[in-house]
Amino acid sequence: MFRRKLSALDYHNPGGFSCRDETEFRNFIVWLEDQKIRHYKIEDRGNLRNIHSEDWPKSFEKYMKDVNCPFKVQERQETVDWLLGLAVRLEYGDNADKYKDSTPDAAKNTDNTAKNAEPLINLDVNNPDFKAGVMALANLLQIQRHDDYLVMLKAIRILVQERLTQDAIAKANQSKEGLPVALEKHILGFDTGDAVINEAAQILRLLHIEELRELQTKINEAIVAVQAIIADPKTDHRLGKVGR
């Protein structure tokens, strides 16, 4: 998940890093601050460097606030990814002349027409501000989290297009006028012994059928939305990932 950013920052073990290993995680944070981010002065990094201290989690939480990280300490993967994005941005700033004229080989061979056809492809998905914004939108719209922020953004776009456009809102606000129904044509299937109760039961059954139809419609819409996401031609089932 972090291999490309770790490699870009010349981390010693980009392929084997695990943020779930507490000791490795703490050492990584110290390395990141000492070598790349350098938010604190050297003399102020003592608490963060003392990785065996019981107070280290408090020091790390303070560090998160000091660098304005939008995630909570418990959200470790998101925090690591955000810090790596910050480090890459700072690394580029320190070496702007070195990288400003660099163009990835893949970018040189990309068709500009294809780029314009898919607006999301031009986004900088590694930008910390972009990730924080996508996460905030996903939380607001109650969309399931995904390791790929671009996949989450596509899900947000689908939801907005289908539910939050002016046409969708107007359609949802339209009052439904019911059609007259001849209850005598609908067989109840049982007899309560009371004509009034029988009629009430018929009405409840018809309302229930209508609710089931609405539920089926929503299920179909959900299936279409999921298919729109997983239909990405870049899907690699071997990696268990969708899209880029």
mmCIF file of C-alpha atoms in Angstrom:
data_model
loop_
_atom_site.group_PDB
_atom_site.id
_atom_site.type_symbol
_atom_site.label_atom_id
_atom_site.label_comp_id
_atom_site.label_asym_id
_atom_site.label_seq_id
_atom_site.Cartn_x
_atom_site.Cartn_y
_atom_site.Cartn_z
ATOM 1 C CA MET A 1 0.000 0.000 0.000
ATOM 2 C CA PHE A 2 2.866 2.399 0.815
ATOM 3 C CA ARG A 3 5.575 0.912 -1.434
ATOM 4 C CA ARG A 4 5.715 3.669 -4.055
ATOM 5 C CA LYS A 5 5.918 6.529 -1.569
ATOM 6 C CA LEU A 6 8.424 4.712 0.604
ATOM 7 C CA SER A 7 10.574 4.022 -2.461
ATOM 8 C CA ALA A 8 10.334 7.657 -3.522
ATOM 9 C CA LEU A 9 11.599 8.651 -0.069
ATOM 10 C CA ASP A 10 14.457 6.086 -0.178
ATOM 11 C CA TYR A 11 13.126 4.140 2.795
ATOM 12 C CA HIS A 12 15.370 1.150 3.518
ATOM 13 C CA ASN A 13 12.587 -1.458 3.392
ATOM 14 C CA PRO A 14 9.725 -0.219 1.190
ATOM 15 C CA GLY A 15 8.418 -3.689 0.391
ATOM 16 C CA GLY A 16 8.412 -5.089 3.898
ATOM 17 C CA PHE A 17 7.184 -2.167 5.977
ATOM 18 C CA SER A 18 4.217 -2.933 8.231
ATOM 19 C CA CYS A 19 2.497 -0.201 10.213
ATOM 20 C CA ARG A 20 0.897 -2.910 12.385
ATOM 21 C CA ASP A 21 4.280 -3.767 13.940
ATOM 22 C CA GLU A 22 4.478 -1.327 16.855
ATOM 23 C CA THR A 23 8.278 -1.147 17.078
ATOM 24 C CA GLU A 24 8.693 -0.814 13.324
ATOM 25 C CA PHE A 25 5.970 1.815 13.230
ATOM 26 C CA ARG A 26 7.585 3.939 15.938
ATOM 27 C CA ASN A 27 11.002 3.700 14.309
ATOM 28 C CA PHE A 28 9.443 4.669 11.005
ATOM 29 C CA ILE A 29 7.843 7.791 12.512
ATOM 30 C CA VAL A 30 11.195 8.834 13.998
ATOM 31 C CA TRP A 31 12.931 8.273 10.644
ATOM 32 C CA LEU A 32 10.247 10.221 8.796
ATOM 33 C CA GLU A 33 10.513 13.213 11.126
ATOM 34 C CA ASP A 34 14.325 13.158 11.314
ATOM 35 C CA GLN A 35 14.998 12.675 7.612
ATOM 36 C CA LYS A 36 12.037 14.058 5.666
ATOM 37 C CA ILE A 37 9.446 16.138 7.491
ATOM 38 C CA ARG A 38 11.673 17.891 10.043
ATOM 39 C CA HIS A 39 8.799 19.777 11.639
ATOM 40 C CA TYR A 40 10.501 19.893 15.052
ATOM 41 C CA LYS A 41 13.891 21.339 15.819
ATOM 42 C CA ILE A 42 16.448 18.630 16.536
ATOM 43 C CA GLU A 43 16.444 19.395 20.259
ATOM 44 C CA ASP A 44 12.657 19.045 20.392
ATOM 45 C CA ARG A 45 12.532 15.511 18.956
ATOM 46 C CA GLY A 46 13.575 13.744 22.148
ATOM 47 C CA ASN A 47 10.122 12.526 23.212
ATOM 48 C CA LEU A 48 9.363 11.225 19.730
ATOM 49 C CA ARG A 49 12.705 9.437 19.520
ATOM 50 C CA ASN A 50 12.166 7.694 22.850
ATOM 51 C CA ILE A 51 10.183 4.858 21.265
ATOM 52 C CA HIS A 52 10.350 2.637 24.373
ATOM 53 C CA SER A 53 8.697 5.210 26.614
ATOM 54 C CA GLU A 54 5.183 4.541 27.918
ATOM 55 C CA ASP A 55 4.372 8.140 27.034
ATOM 56 C CA TRP A 56 5.324 7.710 23.365
ATOM 57 C CA PRO A 57 1.664 7.440 22.187
ATOM 58 C CA LYS A 58 0.969 10.837 23.802
ATOM 59 C CA SER A 59 4.047 12.306 22.123
ATOM 60 C CA PHE A 60 2.932 10.910 18.785
ATOM 61 C CA GLU A 61 -0.586 12.274 19.250
ATOM 62 C CA LYS A 62 0.869 15.714 19.960
ATOM 63 C CA TYR A 63 3.041 15.382 16.865
ATOM 64 C CA MET A 64 -0.049 14.627 14.776
ATOM 65 C CA LYS A 65 -1.694 17.820 16.020
ATOM 66 C CA ASP A 66 1.447 19.845 15.412
ATOM 67 C CA VAL A 67 1.676 18.781 11.761
ATOM 68 C CA ASN A 68 -2.112 19.260 11.347
ATOM 69 C CA CYS A 69 -2.851 15.654 10.446
ATOM 70 C CA PRO A 70 -6.635 15.319 9.841
ATOM 71 C CA PHE A 71 -6.788 11.697 11.022
ATOM 72 C CA LYS A 72 -6.983 10.200 14.479
ATOM 73 C CA VAL A 73 -4.114 8.211 15.955
ATOM 74 C CA GLN A 74 -6.268 5.081 15.841
ATOM 75 C CA GLU A 75 -6.585 5.420 12.059
ATOM 76 C CA ARG A 76 -3.056 4.177 11.553
ATOM 77 C CA GLN A 77 -3.076 3.364 7.834
ATOM 78 C CA GLU A 78 -4.648 6.697 6.930
ATOM 79 C CA THR A 79 -2.203 8.508 9.216
ATOM 80 C CA VAL A 80 0.843 6.803 7.697
ATOM 81 C CA ASP A 81 -0.393 7.497 4.182
ATOM 82 C CA TRP A 82 -1.016 11.166 5.019
ATOM 83 C CA LEU A 83 2.432 11.566 6.605
ATOM 84 C CA LEU A 84 4.055 9.942 3.589
ATOM 85 C CA GLY A 85 2.193 12.336 1.307
ATOM 86 C CA LEU A 86 3.406 15.267 3.410
ATOM 87 C CA ALA A 87 6.967 13.943 3.299
ATOM 88 C CA VAL A 88 6.862 13.510 -0.483
ATOM 89 C CA ARG A 89 5.541 17.043 -0.886
ATOM 90 C CA LEU A 90 8.287 18.451 1.338
ATOM 91 C CA GLU A 91 10.906 16.342 -0.429
ATOM 92 C CA TYR A 92 9.774 17.771 -3.750
ATOM 93 C CA GLY A 93 9.869 21.286 -2.316
ATOM 94 C CA ASP A 94 13.449 20.791 -1.148
ATOM 95 C CA ASN A 95 14.477 19.457 -4.569
ATOM 96 C CA ALA A 96 12.146 21.318 -6.906
ATOM 97 C CA ASP A 97 14.850 22.033 -9.496
ATOM 98 C CA LYS A 98 15.713 18.330 -9.617
ATOM 99 C CA TYR A 99 12.174 17.116 -10.253
ATOM 100 C CA LYS A 100 10.418 19.952 -12.103
ATOM 101 C CA ASP A 101 11.430 18.730 -15.560
ATOM 102 C CA SER A 102 10.982 15.020 -14.801
ATOM 103 C CA THR A 103 8.211 13.175 -16.619
ATOM 104 C CA PRO A 104 7.335 9.544 -15.873
ATOM 105 C CA ASP A 105 7.686 7.202 -18.848
ATOM 106 C CA ALA A 106 4.069 6.154 -18.508
ATOM 107 C CA ALA A 107 2.957 9.772 -18.665
ATOM 108 C CA LYS A 108 4.941 10.356 -21.854
ATOM 109 C CA ASN A 109 3.073 7.565 -23.623
ATOM 110 C CA THR A 110 -0.412 8.442 -22.357
ATOM 111 C CA ASP A 111 -2.938 9.647 -24.893
ATOM 112 C CA ASN A 112 -4.205 13.116 -23.947
ATOM 113 C CA THR A 113 -7.600 12.295 -25.390
ATOM 114 C CA ALA A 114 -7.980 9.398 -22.978
ATOM 115 C CA LYS A 115 -7.062 11.696 -20.108
ATOM 116 C CA ASN A 116 -9.730 14.201 -21.007
ATOM 117 C CA ALA A 117 -12.313 11.437 -21.335
ATOM 118 C CA GLU A 118 -11.894 10.490 -17.679
ATOM 119 C CA PRO A 119 -11.742 13.651 -15.500
ATOM 120 C CA LEU A 120 -10.647 11.751 -12.381
ATOM 121 C CA ILE A 121 -7.443 10.554 -14.049
ATOM 122 C CA ASN A 122 -5.897 14.027 -13.851
ATOM 123 C CA LEU A 123 -6.205 14.236 -10.064
ATOM 124 C CA ASP A 124 -3.175 13.960 -7.802
ATOM 125 C CA VAL A 125 -4.366 11.020 -5.721
ATOM 126 C CA ASN A 126 -1.297 11.232 -3.488
ATOM 127 C CA ASN A 127 -2.024 14.769 -2.345
ATOM 128 C CA PRO A 128 -2.772 14.756 1.423
ATOM 129 C CA ASP A 129 -5.420 17.461 1.002
ATOM 130 C CA PHE A 130 -7.151 15.374 -1.672
ATOM 131 C CA LYS A 131 -7.222 12.315 0.584
ATOM 132 C CA ALA A 132 -8.509 14.292 3.554
ATOM 133 C CA GLY A 133 -11.264 15.781 1.403
ATOM 134 C CA VAL A 134 -12.333 12.413 0.005
ATOM 135 C CA MET A 135 -12.388 10.906 3.495
ATOM 136 C CA ALA A 136 -14.514 13.794 4.798
ATOM 137 C CA LEU A 137 -16.999 13.381 1.931
ATOM 138 C CA ALA A 138 -17.140 9.603 2.414
ATOM 139 C CA ASN A 139 -17.893 10.051 6.119
ATOM 140 C CA LEU A 140 -20.540 12.689 5.367
ATOM 141 C CA LEU A 141 -22.275 10.514 2.764
ATOM 142 C CA GLN A 142 -21.754 7.311 4.795
ATOM 143 C CA ILE A 143 -19.802 5.576 2.037
ATOM 144 C CA GLN A 144 -17.723 2.492 2.866
ATOM 145 C CA ARG A 145 -13.994 3.182 3.165
ATOM 146 C CA HIS A 146 -11.565 1.757 0.619
ATOM 147 C CA ASP A 147 -7.771 1.657 0.489
ATOM 148 C CA ASP A 148 -7.887 3.320 -2.938
ATOM 149 C CA TYR A 149 -9.073 6.910 -2.530
ATOM 150 C CA LEU A 150 -9.873 7.147 -6.244
ATOM 151 C CA VAL A 151 -12.351 4.274 -5.905
ATOM 152 C CA MET A 152 -14.009 6.103 -3.005
ATOM 153 C CA LEU A 153 -14.209 9.287 -5.084
ATOM 154 C CA LYS A 154 -15.885 7.372 -7.940
ATOM 155 C CA ALA A 155 -18.428 5.988 -5.472
ATOM 156 C CA ILE A 156 -19.082 9.532 -4.207
ATOM 157 C CA ARG A 157 -19.543 10.763 -7.765
ATOM 158 C CA ILE A 158 -22.064 8.012 -8.540
ATOM 159 C CA LEU A 159 -24.020 8.759 -5.365
ATOM 160 C CA VAL A 160 -24.098 12.495 -6.092
ATOM 161 C CA GLN A 161 -25.155 11.951 -9.702
ATOM 162 C CA GLU A 162 -27.940 9.549 -8.787
ATOM 163 C CA ARG A 163 -29.196 11.077 -5.545
ATOM 164 C CA LEU A 164 -28.125 14.693 -5.143
ATOM 165 C CA THR A 165 -28.540 16.344 -8.561
ATOM 166 C CA GLN A 166 -31.395 18.820 -9.004
ATOM 167 C CA ASP A 167 -33.314 16.354 -11.182
ATOM 168 C CA ALA A 168 -32.879 13.526 -8.659
ATOM 169 C CA ILE A 169 -34.020 15.724 -5.758
ATOM 170 C CA ALA A 170 -37.006 17.030 -7.745
ATOM 171 C CA LYS A 171 -37.991 13.483 -8.654
ATOM 172 C CA ALA A 172 -37.718 12.360 -5.037
ATOM 173 C CA ASN A 173 -39.903 15.268 -3.887
ATOM 174 C CA GLN A 174 -42.651 14.548 -6.368
ATOM 175 C CA SER A 175 -45.833 13.455 -4.636
ATOM 176 C CA LYS A 176 -47.134 10.090 -5.735
ATOM 177 C CA GLU A 177 -50.803 10.016 -6.572
ATOM 178 C CA GLY A 178 -52.333 6.673 -5.799
ATOM 179 C CA LEU A 179 -54.622 4.844 -8.176
ATOM 180 C CA PRO A 180 -57.992 3.520 -7.034
ATOM 181 C CA VAL A 181 -57.883 -0.171 -6.207
ATOM 182 C CA ALA A 182 -60.830 -2.539 -6.193
ATOM 183 C CA LEU A 183 -60.245 -4.529 -3.016
ATOM 184 C CA GLU A 184 -62.789 -7.173 -3.970
ATOM 185 C CA LYS A 185 -60.518 -8.232 -6.843
ATOM 186 C CA HIS A 186 -57.666 -9.080 -4.441
ATOM 187 C CA ILE A 187 -58.044 -12.337 -2.572
ATOM 188 C CA LEU A 188 -56.915 -12.134 1.048
ATOM 189 C CA GLY A 189 -56.371 -15.870 1.464
ATOM 190 C CA PHE A 190 -57.879 -16.073 4.923
ATOM 191 C CA ASP A 191 -60.971 -14.893 6.764
ATOM 192 C CA THR A 192 -60.922 -13.132 10.129
ATOM 193 C CA GLY A 193 -64.691 -13.339 10.498
ATOM 194 C CA ASP A 194 -64.996 -9.551 10.410
ATOM 195 C CA ALA A 195 -65.532 -7.696 7.099
ATOM 196 C CA VAL A 196 -63.847 -4.497 8.348
ATOM 197 C CA ILE A 197 -60.745 -6.358 9.551
ATOM 198 C CA ASN A 198 -60.618 -8.314 6.277
ATOM 199 C CA GLU A 199 -60.596 -5.048 4.338
ATOM 200 C CA ALA A 200 -57.873 -3.597 6.564
ATOM 201 C CA ALA A 201 -55.785 -6.747 6.049
ATOM 202 C CA GLN A 202 -56.150 -6.425 2.259
ATOM 203 C CA ILE A 203 -54.954 -2.815 2.401
ATOM 204 C CA LEU A 204 -51.944 -3.738 4.554
ATOM 205 C CA ARG A 205 -51.031 -6.533 2.155
ATOM 206 C CA LEU A 206 -51.135 -4.175 -0.843
ATOM 207 C CA LEU A 207 -48.994 -1.608 1.004
ATOM 208 C CA HIS A 208 -46.504 -4.329 1.875
ATOM 209 C CA ILE A 209 -46.273 -5.383 -1.786
ATOM 210 C CA GLU A 210 -45.583 -1.751 -2.749
ATOM 211 C CA GLU A 211 -42.802 -1.521 -0.156
ATOM 212 C CA LEU A 212 -41.246 -4.716 -1.497
ATOM 213 C CA ARG A 213 -41.254 -3.253 -5.011
ATOM 214 C CA GLU A 214 -39.532 -0.089 -3.772
ATOM 215 C CA LEU A 215 -36.963 -2.219 -1.944
ATOM 216 C CA GLN A 216 -36.267 -4.214 -5.102
ATOM 217 C CA THR A 217 -35.791 -0.971 -7.026
ATOM 218 C CA LYS A 218 -33.238 0.231 -4.474
ATOM 219 C CA ILE A 219 -31.429 -3.119 -4.592
ATOM 220 C CA ASN A 220 -31.228 -2.869 -8.371
ATOM 221 C CA GLU A 221 -29.843 0.670 -8.093
ATOM 222 C CA ALA A 222 -27.218 -0.527 -5.608
ATOM 223 C CA ILE A 223 -26.189 -3.352 -7.940
ATOM 224 C CA VAL A 224 -25.826 -0.896 -10.822
ATOM 225 C CA ALA A 225 -23.719 1.440 -8.648
ATOM 226 C CA VAL A 226 -21.401 -1.408 -7.569
ATOM 227 C CA GLN A 227 -21.067 -2.625 -11.147
ATOM 228 C CA ALA A 228 -20.136 0.880 -12.252
ATOM 229 C CA ILE A 229 -17.261 0.850 -9.755
ATOM 230 C CA ILE A 230 -15.924 -2.651 -10.380
ATOM 231 C CA ALA A 231 -16.228 -2.284 -14.154
ATOM 232 C CA ASP A 232 -12.930 -0.369 -14.139
ATOM 233 C CA PRO A 233 -10.743 -1.974 -16.838
ATOM 234 C CA LYS A 234 -7.740 -1.591 -14.559
ATOM 235 C CA THR A 235 -9.154 -4.108 -12.090
ATOM 236 C CA ASP A 236 -6.614 -6.744 -11.029
ATOM 237 C CA HIS A 237 -8.438 -9.548 -9.235
ATOM 238 C CA ARG A 238 -5.142 -11.161 -8.224
ATOM 239 C CA LEU A 239 -4.328 -8.158 -6.079
ATOM 240 C CA GLY A 240 -7.837 -7.875 -4.712
ATOM 241 C CA LYS A 241 -7.895 -4.242 -5.787
ATOM 242 C CA VAL A 242 -10.156 -2.244 -8.064
ATOM 243 C CA GLY A 243 -8.739 0.379 -10.406
ATOM 244 C CA ARG A 244 -5.422 2.094 -9.843
#
